[in-house]
Structure formats: C-alpha cells, structure tokens
Amino acid sequence: MQIIQPHYHGIARTAQDYERMAMAGVVAVAEPAFWAGFDRKYPETFIDYFRQISEFEPTRAAQYGIRHFCWVAVNPKEAENPPLSYEVLKQMPEFFNKPNVLGVGEIGFHKTTRNEEEIFEAQIEMALQHNQLILIHTPHLQDKVRGTRRTLEVLAHMKVDPARVWIDHIEEHTIRAPLDAGYWVGFTLYPITKCSPKRAVDMLERYGSQRIIVNSSADWGPSDPFTLQQCILEFRRRGHSLQEALEIFHNNPCRFLGQNPKFDIQPIRVQHED
Amino acid sequence: MLKANEVLDKDFLDARCMLLEIAAFFDRLDAAAQRDGDDTVAGDQRLKQIHQALQLLTEQETTPDRVERLLHLFSDKD
C-alpha cells in the first residue's frame, strides 16, 4: 500500500529510516521546520536549516525513491525570542519559491505565552500574504487544551481559510472544536506522549476520515516512523477496506498538501478490491 | 536504586499512556456494543477481572504487591 508520511523530521533520522520506509510503502514525506532540541542563537542558523530541508534533504530521500517536501517557520518554542524570530522571518519568503516548500509550519504555541502569540500571528500574516498553506503545532501534554483553544481564537480573528490550515497533534480532548470549525486536524502517533495507533483508529471510527491526517513521530527524541504502519495494520485488522485506508493514509495528505500545486502526487483509487 | 521522586519523573508518562490505553479500550468496547446493540460482553468474566483489577489499583493504603495480586486475579483458581 502506498503511504504518505505527512510529518517527518528527516534531519534527525538516519538513511536507514528512508530505506525501511521505502520498503514499507512510503512514497513521500513532508518535513515541517521544528525545534532542534536546543535554542538557536543566530538567524543564520535557521536559514541554513531551511536550506538543509529544502535543498539537501530531498536528495537523501530521493536515493530511496521517496519524494521529499518541507515547510519553513520559526517553531513555537523558539518564537519565545521575538527579536531572533523577526530576523528569521525577514528571510523566510525567499524559501517559498523553492520547488518542495509547501507553506509555513510548524507554528503555534508551546507554552501559550504573549511572545509566542506575537510570532504566531506574524507568521500567519506572512502565510496569508504569500498564499501559503499553514501547519500548526499544538502544545504537548497538560498545555494542550489551553493552547488549542487559544490557537482557534487567534485563527478566528485573522480571517484564514480553515481549509488551508492543518492543526496538528490533536487528541480526543481537542479534536471536536477544530473539526467543527472546518480545519484539517492531524493525529501524531508517539510511543508514549501523544496518540497511539489504536486510539487514532478509534477516533477515525468515531469522527470519520474527512479532513483528518495521520502522521507518525519521527524526530530526535523517542519516536518511531513505523507507528504509521502500525496504525494502518490496526485499521485494516478492524475490517476497514484497502480503499478506506488509502483515503486516510495517502489521499488525505494529497488533498490537503495538494492545495499547493508543488505537491503533485494524486489520490489513488483501487480498481478491484478482493 | 532510584528515589521515589525519580521513579515518578521517569515513569509518570508511561503510566499516563497505559491509563489512556485502558480508557480507550473501554470506550471502544462501549462503542462496539452500542453499534451492534449487543451488551452480552457486560457479563464476561474477563471484563469483571479488569474492573476488579482497576479497583485494586485505586487503593492508596496498600502493600507493594499489586502486580502479584493482579496476576493471581487473572489466574485459574482450580
């Protein structure tokens, strides 16, 4: 089965990931800009990082036949430093012209502070000005409810088109409001701290597959890109068809990401399913 | 050996994760029973065992042999 990994931090992973993902059906990954595990001091460090994910990382993925796309942004954690963030933002638009850059992300809240909100709004404004898709990170653990609520308040007053916004790391206690408001939502499958493959399938069975994206975890911490395949296996073991699986794990990423014409992978339709 | 606060720091998220999985299991079971209009599993011995186990885990004043007692709970008695 062909699978898209919509949220994958390749710079933190080894080539073995790409090889195994290719063997396990992954045809494309999308790499949001994220926190590197330490707070960077210089705007140039971000710019080099954006070059890495927009120029170099696609060449690593291509060696295994995987298409690589990315997003650029100042992540929520480092947005706590506005002077640094504004310096980075000055140079971000040049990356929107790169052939694999899909939009602005991941942005949003980490601790839901005033500084984070200022930079969140500045990046939404930039995305709107440049007609870019938006990918939003919601906070981890105990901060998630408050951060998600504030995210929706910020978006509501900025006149974004909900169909062009993906709110990620959604769980059972935060799914209803963003879905009801017309946004895309993402489940992130982490071994311990976010959503599990079984719980993701529970939510798919409860809420359907419209405007839902499922991503694995793949970063520098305890994470596993193959939680996505575990989720697909769980979904299929519960009796859902191959086409239903394709709609969620391949076609939905195509539908959302494909709003940027650079993402040209088309939805798949099974002709005969026995 | 770890101190108590170190055990809590190290294993809190694991315990949280396992509790969420148990909650999801019950939600899944309820949803399936409701969907099929079939509540026969409510009387299933395995479900009773799980409820008994959860009750045992809520005891705050107890002895540190919870795992052993749960295993006995899930064991054949004859």
PDB file of C-alpha atoms in Angstrom, chain A residues 23-269:
ATOM      1  CA  MET A  23      10.303  -0.879   1.734  1.00  0.00           C
ATOM      2  CA  ALA A  24       7.155  -0.314   3.823  1.00  0.00           C
ATOM      3  CA  GLY A  25       5.259   1.666   1.187  1.00  0.00           C
ATOM      4  CA  VAL A  26       6.167   5.299   1.908  1.00  0.00           C
ATOM      5  CA  VAL A  27       6.279   7.311  -1.318  1.00  0.00           C
ATOM      6  CA  ALA A  28       6.567  10.844   0.108  1.00  0.00           C
ATOM      7  CA  VAL A  29       7.409  12.683   3.306  1.00  0.00           C
ATOM      8  CA  ALA A  30       6.759  16.280   4.349  1.00  0.00           C
ATOM      9  CA  GLU A  31       9.186  17.848   6.808  1.00  0.00           C
ATOM     10  CA  PRO A  32       7.995  20.761   8.953  1.00  0.00           C
ATOM     11  CA  ALA A  33      10.582  23.112  10.448  1.00  0.00           C
ATOM     12  CA  PHE A  34      10.937  22.271  14.138  1.00  0.00           C
ATOM     13  CA  TRP A  35      12.876  22.787  17.355  1.00  0.00           C
ATOM     14  CA  ALA A  36      16.303  21.194  17.135  1.00  0.00           C
ATOM     15  CA  GLY A  37      16.439  20.226  20.833  1.00  0.00           C
ATOM     16  CA  PHE A  38      18.254  23.415  21.814  1.00  0.00           C
ATOM     17  CA  ASP A  39      17.504  27.114  21.332  1.00  0.00           C
ATOM     18  CA  ARG A  40      19.434  28.530  18.384  1.00  0.00           C
ATOM     19  CA  LYS A  41      21.259  31.835  18.837  1.00  0.00           C
ATOM     20  CA  TYR A  42      21.573  33.159  15.311  1.00  0.00           C
ATOM     21  CA  PRO A  43      19.093  33.780  12.486  1.00  0.00           C
ATOM     22  CA  GLU A  44      21.640  32.382  10.048  1.00  0.00           C
ATOM     23  CA  THR A  45      21.375  29.004  11.791  1.00  0.00           C
ATOM     24  CA  PHE A  46      17.689  28.898  10.868  1.00  0.00           C
ATOM     25  CA  ILE A  47      18.418  29.905   7.297  1.00  0.00           C
ATOM     26  CA  ASP A  48      20.953  27.110   6.921  1.00  0.00           C
ATOM     27  CA  TYR A  49      18.400  24.723   8.437  1.00  0.00           C
ATOM     28  CA  PHE A  50      15.825  25.845   5.853  1.00  0.00           C
ATOM     29  CA  ARG A  51      18.435  25.236   3.142  1.00  0.00           C
ATOM     30  CA  GLN A  52      19.082  21.792   4.572  1.00  0.00           C
ATOM     31  CA  ILE A  53      15.410  20.759   4.449  1.00  0.00           C
ATOM     32  CA  SER A  54      14.623  22.426   1.132  1.00  0.00           C
ATOM     33  CA  GLU A  55      17.796  21.540  -0.799  1.00  0.00           C
ATOM     34  CA  PHE A  56      19.763  18.709   0.789  1.00  0.00           C
ATOM     35  CA  GLU A  57      17.156  16.513   2.478  1.00  0.00           C
ATOM     36  CA  PRO A  58      15.273  15.884  -0.797  1.00  0.00           C
ATOM     37  CA  THR A  59      18.462  14.354  -2.205  1.00  0.00           C
ATOM     38  CA  ARG A  60      18.701  11.897   0.726  1.00  0.00           C
ATOM     39  CA  ALA A  61      15.076  10.857   0.325  1.00  0.00           C
ATOM     40  CA  ALA A  62      15.406  10.565  -3.444  1.00  0.00           C
ATOM     41  CA  GLN A  63      18.073   7.865  -3.062  1.00  0.00           C
ATOM     42  CA  TYR A  64      15.273   5.623  -1.806  1.00  0.00           C
ATOM     43  CA  GLY A  65      12.651   6.776  -4.293  1.00  0.00           C
ATOM     44  CA  ILE A  66      10.843   8.925  -1.726  1.00  0.00           C
ATOM     45  CA  ARG A  67       9.607  12.400  -2.621  1.00  0.00           C
ATOM     46  CA  HIS A  68      10.543  14.998  -0.007  1.00  0.00           C
ATOM     47  CA  PHE A  69       8.600  18.188   0.720  1.00  0.00           C
ATOM     48  CA  CYS A  70       9.048  20.675   3.563  1.00  0.00           C
ATOM     49  CA  TRP A  71       7.728  23.665   5.449  1.00  0.00           C
ATOM     50  CA  VAL A  72       9.594  26.687   6.814  1.00  0.00           C
ATOM     51  CA  ALA A  73       8.879  28.508  10.074  1.00  0.00           C
ATOM     52  CA  VAL A  74      10.134  29.644  13.427  1.00  0.00           C
ATOM     53  CA  ASN A  75       8.851  26.869  15.673  1.00  0.00           C
ATOM     54  CA  PRO A  76       6.675  27.724  18.703  1.00  0.00           C
ATOM     55  CA  LYS A  77       9.392  27.132  21.278  1.00  0.00           C
ATOM     56  CA  GLU A  78      11.941  29.466  19.709  1.00  0.00           C
ATOM     57  CA  ALA A  79       9.202  32.005  18.939  1.00  0.00           C
ATOM     58  CA  GLU A  80       9.643  32.964  22.597  1.00  0.00           C
ATOM     59  CA  ASN A  81      12.540  35.068  21.272  1.00  0.00           C
ATOM     60  CA  PRO A  82      10.853  37.743  19.075  1.00  0.00           C
ATOM     61  CA  PRO A  83      13.989  39.698  18.013  1.00  0.00           C
ATOM     62  CA  LEU A  84      15.556  36.493  16.676  1.00  0.00           C
ATOM     63  CA  SER A  85      12.253  35.383  15.147  1.00  0.00           C
ATOM     64  CA  TYR A  86      11.759  38.631  13.226  1.00  0.00           C
ATOM     65  CA  GLU A  87      15.261  38.350  11.767  1.00  0.00           C
ATOM     66  CA  VAL A  88      14.419  34.860  10.528  1.00  0.00           C
ATOM     67  CA  LEU A  89      11.036  35.953   9.199  1.00  0.00           C
ATOM     68  CA  LYS A  90      12.709  38.587   7.011  1.00  0.00           C
ATOM     69  CA  GLN A  91      14.381  35.834   5.010  1.00  0.00           C
ATOM     70  CA  MET A  92      11.627  33.224   5.014  1.00  0.00           C
ATOM     71  CA  PRO A  93       9.751  34.379   1.891  1.00  0.00           C
ATOM     72  CA  GLU A  94      12.668  33.520  -0.394  1.00  0.00           C
ATOM     73  CA  PHE A  95      12.117  29.859   0.522  1.00  0.00           C
ATOM     74  CA  PHE A  96       8.510  29.922  -0.675  1.00  0.00           C
ATOM     75  CA  ASN A  97       9.951  29.789  -4.205  1.00  0.00           C
ATOM     76  CA  LYS A  98      11.776  26.510  -3.602  1.00  0.00           C
ATOM     77  CA  PRO A  99      10.242  23.596  -5.501  1.00  0.00           C
ATOM     78  CA  ASN A 100       9.497  21.481  -2.404  1.00  0.00           C
ATOM     79  CA  VAL A 101       8.388  24.132   0.130  1.00  0.00           C
ATOM     80  CA  LEU A 102       4.675  23.771   0.840  1.00  0.00           C
ATOM     81  CA  GLY A 103       3.972  26.522   3.346  1.00  0.00           C
ATOM     82  CA  VAL A 104       4.534  27.961   6.811  1.00  0.00           C
ATOM     83  CA  GLY A 105       4.858  25.440   9.640  1.00  0.00           C
ATOM     84  CA  GLU A 106       5.019  24.255  12.200  1.00  0.00           C
ATOM     85  CA  ILE A 107       3.931  27.387  14.033  1.00  0.00           C
ATOM     86  CA  GLY A 108       1.699  27.973  17.048  1.00  0.00           C
ATOM     87  CA  PHE A 109       2.054  27.622  20.789  1.00  0.00           C
ATOM     88  CA  HIS A 110       4.428  25.817  23.115  1.00  0.00           C
ATOM     89  CA  LYS A 111       3.602  27.416  26.487  1.00  0.00           C
ATOM     90  CA  THR A 112       0.972  29.803  25.077  1.00  0.00           C
ATOM     91  CA  THR A 113       2.882  32.946  26.002  1.00  0.00           C
ATOM     92  CA  ARG A 114       2.461  36.510  24.746  1.00  0.00           C
ATOM     93  CA  ASN A 115       5.721  36.312  22.757  1.00  0.00           C
ATOM     94  CA  GLU A 116       4.701  33.040  21.117  1.00  0.00           C
ATOM     95  CA  GLU A 117       1.386  34.566  20.133  1.00  0.00           C
ATOM     96  CA  GLU A 118       3.024  37.634  18.585  1.00  0.00           C
ATOM     97  CA  ILE A 119       5.245  35.488  16.364  1.00  0.00           C
ATOM     98  CA  PHE A 120       2.407  33.064  15.621  1.00  0.00           C
ATOM     99  CA  GLU A 121       0.312  35.954  14.287  1.00  0.00           C
ATOM    100  CA  ALA A 122       3.231  37.386  12.307  1.00  0.00           C
ATOM    101  CA  GLN A 123       3.759  34.022  10.596  1.00  0.00           C
ATOM    102  CA  ILE A 124       0.056  33.572   9.820  1.00  0.00           C
ATOM    103  CA  GLU A 125       0.090  37.051   8.303  1.00  0.00           C
ATOM    104  CA  MET A 126       3.108  36.128   6.192  1.00  0.00           C
ATOM    105  CA  ALA A 127       1.447  32.904   5.020  1.00  0.00           C
ATOM    106  CA  LEU A 128      -1.672  34.822   4.002  1.00  0.00           C
ATOM    107  CA  GLN A 129       0.342  37.458   2.147  1.00  0.00           C
ATOM    108  CA  HIS A 130       2.217  34.795   0.206  1.00  0.00           C
ATOM    109  CA  ASN A 131      -0.746  32.453  -0.271  1.00  0.00           C
ATOM    110  CA  GLN A 132       0.939  29.636   1.657  1.00  0.00           C
ATOM    111  CA  LEU A 133      -0.578  26.652   3.462  1.00  0.00           C
ATOM    112  CA  ILE A 134      -0.344  26.720   7.270  1.00  0.00           C
ATOM    113  CA  LEU A 135       0.678  23.897   9.614  1.00  0.00           C
ATOM    114  CA  ILE A 136       0.038  24.441  13.315  1.00  0.00           C
ATOM    115  CA  HIS A 137       1.649  22.628  16.237  1.00  0.00           C
ATOM    116  CA  THR A 138      -0.468  22.323  19.375  1.00  0.00           C
ATOM    117  CA  PRO A 139       1.267  22.011  22.758  1.00  0.00           C
ATOM    118  CA  HIS A 140       2.213  18.758  24.441  1.00  0.00           C
ATOM    119  CA  LEU A 141       0.527  17.197  27.469  1.00  0.00           C
ATOM    120  CA  GLN A 142      -1.019  19.474  30.116  1.00  0.00           C
ATOM    121  CA  ASP A 143      -0.762  22.637  27.966  1.00  0.00           C
ATOM    122  CA  LYS A 144      -2.655  21.185  25.030  1.00  0.00           C
ATOM    123  CA  VAL A 145      -6.234  22.236  25.865  1.00  0.00           C
ATOM    124  CA  ARG A 146      -5.363  25.850  26.642  1.00  0.00           C
ATOM    125  CA  GLY A 147      -3.021  26.143  23.652  1.00  0.00           C
ATOM    126  CA  THR A 148      -5.507  24.640  21.209  1.00  0.00           C
ATOM    127  CA  ARG A 149      -8.289  26.927  22.448  1.00  0.00           C
ATOM    128  CA  ARG A 150      -6.069  29.994  22.043  1.00  0.00           C
ATOM    129  CA  THR A 151      -4.933  28.772  18.606  1.00  0.00           C
ATOM    130  CA  LEU A 152      -8.543  28.718  17.426  1.00  0.00           C
ATOM    131  CA  GLU A 153      -9.155  32.199  18.873  1.00  0.00           C
ATOM    132  CA  VAL A 154      -6.124  33.602  17.053  1.00  0.00           C
ATOM    133  CA  LEU A 155      -7.104  31.959  13.765  1.00  0.00           C
ATOM    134  CA  ALA A 156     -10.700  33.159  14.064  1.00  0.00           C
ATOM    135  CA  HIS A 157      -9.717  36.813  14.145  1.00  0.00           C
ATOM    136  CA  MET A 158      -7.160  36.523  11.335  1.00  0.00           C
ATOM    137  CA  LYS A 159      -9.575  35.560   8.583  1.00  0.00           C
ATOM    138  CA  VAL A 160      -7.750  32.442   7.440  1.00  0.00           C
ATOM    139  CA  ASP A 161      -9.439  29.903   5.201  1.00  0.00           C
ATOM    140  CA  PRO A 162      -9.813  26.848   7.511  1.00  0.00           C
ATOM    141  CA  ALA A 163      -9.457  24.510   4.536  1.00  0.00           C
ATOM    142  CA  ARG A 164      -5.839  25.691   4.128  1.00  0.00           C
ATOM    143  CA  VAL A 165      -4.885  25.153   7.792  1.00  0.00           C
ATOM    144  CA  TRP A 166      -3.817  21.864   9.376  1.00  0.00           C
ATOM    145  CA  ILE A 167      -3.887  21.796  13.189  1.00  0.00           C
ATOM    146  CA  ASP A 168      -1.624  19.001  14.368  1.00  0.00           C
ATOM    147  CA  HIS A 169      -1.091  16.816  17.455  1.00  0.00           C
ATOM    148  CA  ILE A 170      -4.834  16.646  18.104  1.00  0.00           C
ATOM    149  CA  GLU A 171      -6.144  14.108  20.627  1.00  0.00           C
ATOM    150  CA  GLU A 172      -9.540  13.049  21.950  1.00  0.00           C
ATOM    151  CA  HIS A 173      -9.933  16.105  24.158  1.00  0.00           C
ATOM    152  CA  THR A 174      -9.066  18.636  21.437  1.00  0.00           C
ATOM    153  CA  ILE A 175     -10.496  17.185  18.220  1.00  0.00           C
ATOM    154  CA  ARG A 176     -14.056  18.495  18.142  1.00  0.00           C
ATOM    155  CA  ALA A 177     -13.596  22.276  18.041  1.00  0.00           C
ATOM    156  CA  PRO A 178     -11.076  22.397  15.134  1.00  0.00           C
ATOM    157  CA  LEU A 179     -13.045  19.868  13.077  1.00  0.00           C
ATOM    158  CA  ASP A 180     -16.304  21.724  13.691  1.00  0.00           C
ATOM    159  CA  ALA A 181     -14.638  24.972  12.600  1.00  0.00           C
ATOM    160  CA  GLY A 182     -13.603  23.434   9.263  1.00  0.00           C
ATOM    161  CA  TYR A 183      -9.866  22.979   9.833  1.00  0.00           C
ATOM    162  CA  TRP A 184      -7.857  19.909   8.926  1.00  0.00           C
ATOM    163  CA  VAL A 185      -6.634  18.044  12.009  1.00  0.00           C
ATOM    164  CA  GLY A 186      -3.664  15.734  12.485  1.00  0.00           C
ATOM    165  CA  PHE A 187      -3.069  12.814  14.847  1.00  0.00           C
ATOM    166  CA  THR A 188       0.552  12.275  15.821  1.00  0.00           C
ATOM    167  CA  LEU A 189       1.456   8.727  16.774  1.00  0.00           C
ATOM    168  CA  TYR A 190       4.028   8.707  19.551  1.00  0.00           C
ATOM    169  CA  PRO A 191       5.131   5.669  21.536  1.00  0.00           C
ATOM    170  CA  ILE A 192       4.210   7.314  24.863  1.00  0.00           C
ATOM    171  CA  THR A 193       3.341  11.002  24.889  1.00  0.00           C
ATOM    172  CA  LYS A 194       0.757  11.711  22.207  1.00  0.00           C
ATOM    173  CA  CYS A 195      -1.683   9.441  20.400  1.00  0.00           C
ATOM    174  CA  SER A 196      -1.329   5.675  19.998  1.00  0.00           C
ATOM    175  CA  PRO A 197      -2.162   3.776  16.785  1.00  0.00           C
ATOM    176  CA  LYS A 198      -5.203   2.153  18.412  1.00  0.00           C
ATOM    177  CA  ARG A 199      -6.549   5.429  19.757  1.00  0.00           C
ATOM    178  CA  ALA A 200      -6.072   7.020  16.333  1.00  0.00           C
ATOM    179  CA  VAL A 201      -8.200   4.296  14.749  1.00  0.00           C
ATOM    180  CA  ASP A 202     -10.801   4.781  17.494  1.00  0.00           C
ATOM    181  CA  MET A 203     -11.020   8.466  16.549  1.00  0.00           C
ATOM    182  CA  LEU A 204     -11.205   7.644  12.831  1.00  0.00           C
ATOM    183  CA  GLU A 205     -14.110   5.293  13.538  1.00  0.00           C
ATOM    184  CA  ARG A 206     -15.831   7.928  15.651  1.00  0.00           C
ATOM    185  CA  TYR A 207     -15.248  11.047  13.540  1.00  0.00           C
ATOM    186  CA  GLY A 208     -14.812   9.629  10.035  1.00  0.00           C
ATOM    187  CA  SER A 209     -11.932  10.381   7.708  1.00  0.00           C
ATOM    188  CA  GLN A 210     -12.857  13.806   6.346  1.00  0.00           C
ATOM    189  CA  ARG A 211     -10.138  16.434   6.935  1.00  0.00           C
ATOM    190  CA  ILE A 212      -8.066  14.082   9.092  1.00  0.00           C
ATOM    191  CA  ILE A 213      -4.357  13.413   8.570  1.00  0.00           C
ATOM    192  CA  VAL A 214      -2.427  10.764  10.485  1.00  0.00           C
ATOM    193  CA  ASN A 215       1.306  11.149  10.995  1.00  0.00           C
ATOM    194  CA  SER A 216       3.906   9.126  12.772  1.00  0.00           C
ATOM    195  CA  SER A 217       6.511  10.501  15.095  1.00  0.00           C
ATOM    196  CA  ALA A 218       9.967  10.949  13.676  1.00  0.00           C
ATOM    197  CA  ASP A 219      12.314  13.344  15.409  1.00  0.00           C
ATOM    198  CA  TRP A 220      15.420  13.343  17.636  1.00  0.00           C
ATOM    199  CA  GLY A 221      13.549  12.041  20.705  1.00  0.00           C
ATOM    200  CA  PRO A 222      11.901   8.709  21.470  1.00  0.00           C
ATOM    201  CA  SER A 223       9.813   8.311  18.328  1.00  0.00           C
ATOM    202  CA  ASP A 224       9.071   5.823  15.595  1.00  0.00           C
ATOM    203  CA  PRO A 225       8.087   6.485  11.971  1.00  0.00           C
ATOM    204  CA  PHE A 226       6.616   2.996  11.736  1.00  0.00           C
ATOM    205  CA  THR A 227       3.814   3.840  14.157  1.00  0.00           C
ATOM    206  CA  LEU A 228       2.077   4.896  10.938  1.00  0.00           C
ATOM    207  CA  GLN A 229       2.259   1.349   9.560  1.00  0.00           C
ATOM    208  CA  GLN A 230       1.115   0.029  12.971  1.00  0.00           C
ATOM    209  CA  CYS A 231      -1.901   2.308  12.692  1.00  0.00           C
ATOM    210  CA  ILE A 232      -2.678   1.096   9.166  1.00  0.00           C
ATOM    211  CA  LEU A 233      -2.413  -2.510  10.339  1.00  0.00           C
ATOM    212  CA  GLU A 234      -4.785  -1.793  13.239  1.00  0.00           C
ATOM    213  CA  PHE A 235      -7.186  -0.042  10.861  1.00  0.00           C
ATOM    214  CA  ARG A 236      -7.175  -2.993   8.438  1.00  0.00           C
ATOM    215  CA  ARG A 237      -7.454  -5.585  11.268  1.00  0.00           C
ATOM    216  CA  ARG A 238     -10.683  -3.927  12.289  1.00  0.00           C
ATOM    217  CA  GLY A 239     -12.118  -4.754   8.884  1.00  0.00           C
ATOM    218  CA  HIS A 240     -11.715  -1.481   7.008  1.00  0.00           C
ATOM    219  CA  SER A 241     -11.008  -1.790   3.311  1.00  0.00           C
ATOM    220  CA  LEU A 242      -7.826  -1.010   1.426  1.00  0.00           C
ATOM    221  CA  GLN A 243      -9.557   1.935  -0.245  1.00  0.00           C
ATOM    222  CA  GLU A 244     -10.627   3.316   3.127  1.00  0.00           C
ATOM    223  CA  ALA A 245      -7.032   3.016   4.323  1.00  0.00           C
ATOM    224  CA  LEU A 246      -5.745   4.741   1.201  1.00  0.00           C
ATOM    225  CA  GLU A 247      -8.185   7.598   1.705  1.00  0.00           C
ATOM    226  CA  ILE A 248      -6.693   8.320   5.119  1.00  0.00           C
ATOM    227  CA  PHE A 249      -3.028   7.438   4.790  1.00  0.00           C
ATOM    228  CA  HIS A 250      -2.403   8.546   1.209  1.00  0.00           C
ATOM    229  CA  ASN A 251      -5.269  10.502  -0.294  1.00  0.00           C
ATOM    230  CA  ASN A 252      -5.995  12.888   2.571  1.00  0.00           C
ATOM    231  CA  PRO A 253      -2.398  14.182   2.610  1.00  0.00           C
ATOM    232  CA  CYS A 254      -2.709  14.570  -1.178  1.00  0.00           C
ATOM    233  CA  ARG A 255      -5.909  16.562  -0.732  1.00  0.00           C
ATOM    234  CA  PHE A 256      -4.532  18.928   1.892  1.00  0.00           C
ATOM    235  CA  LEU A 257      -0.955  19.313   0.686  1.00  0.00           C
ATOM    236  CA  GLY A 258      -2.079  19.289  -2.949  1.00  0.00           C
ATOM    237  CA  GLN A 259      -3.657  22.702  -2.391  1.00  0.00           C
ATOM    238  CA  ASN A 260      -0.110  23.812  -3.076  1.00  0.00           C
ATOM    239  CA  PRO A 261       0.464  22.799  -6.722  1.00  0.00           C
ATOM    240  CA  LYS A 262       4.067  21.788  -5.924  1.00  0.00           C
ATOM    241  CA  PHE A 263       2.630  18.726  -4.184  1.00  0.00           C
ATOM    242  CA  ASP A 264       1.603  16.881  -7.339  1.00  0.00           C
ATOM    243  CA  ILE A 265       1.000  13.351  -6.018  1.00  0.00           C
ATOM    244  CA  GLN A 266      -2.543  12.372  -6.913  1.00  0.00           C
ATOM    245  CA  PRO A 267      -5.102  10.418  -4.834  1.00  0.00           C
ATOM    246  CA  ILE A 268      -5.253   6.705  -5.605  1.00  0.00           C
ATOM    247  CA  ARG A 269      -8.343   4.665  -6.384  1.00  0.00           C
TER     248      ARG A 269
END
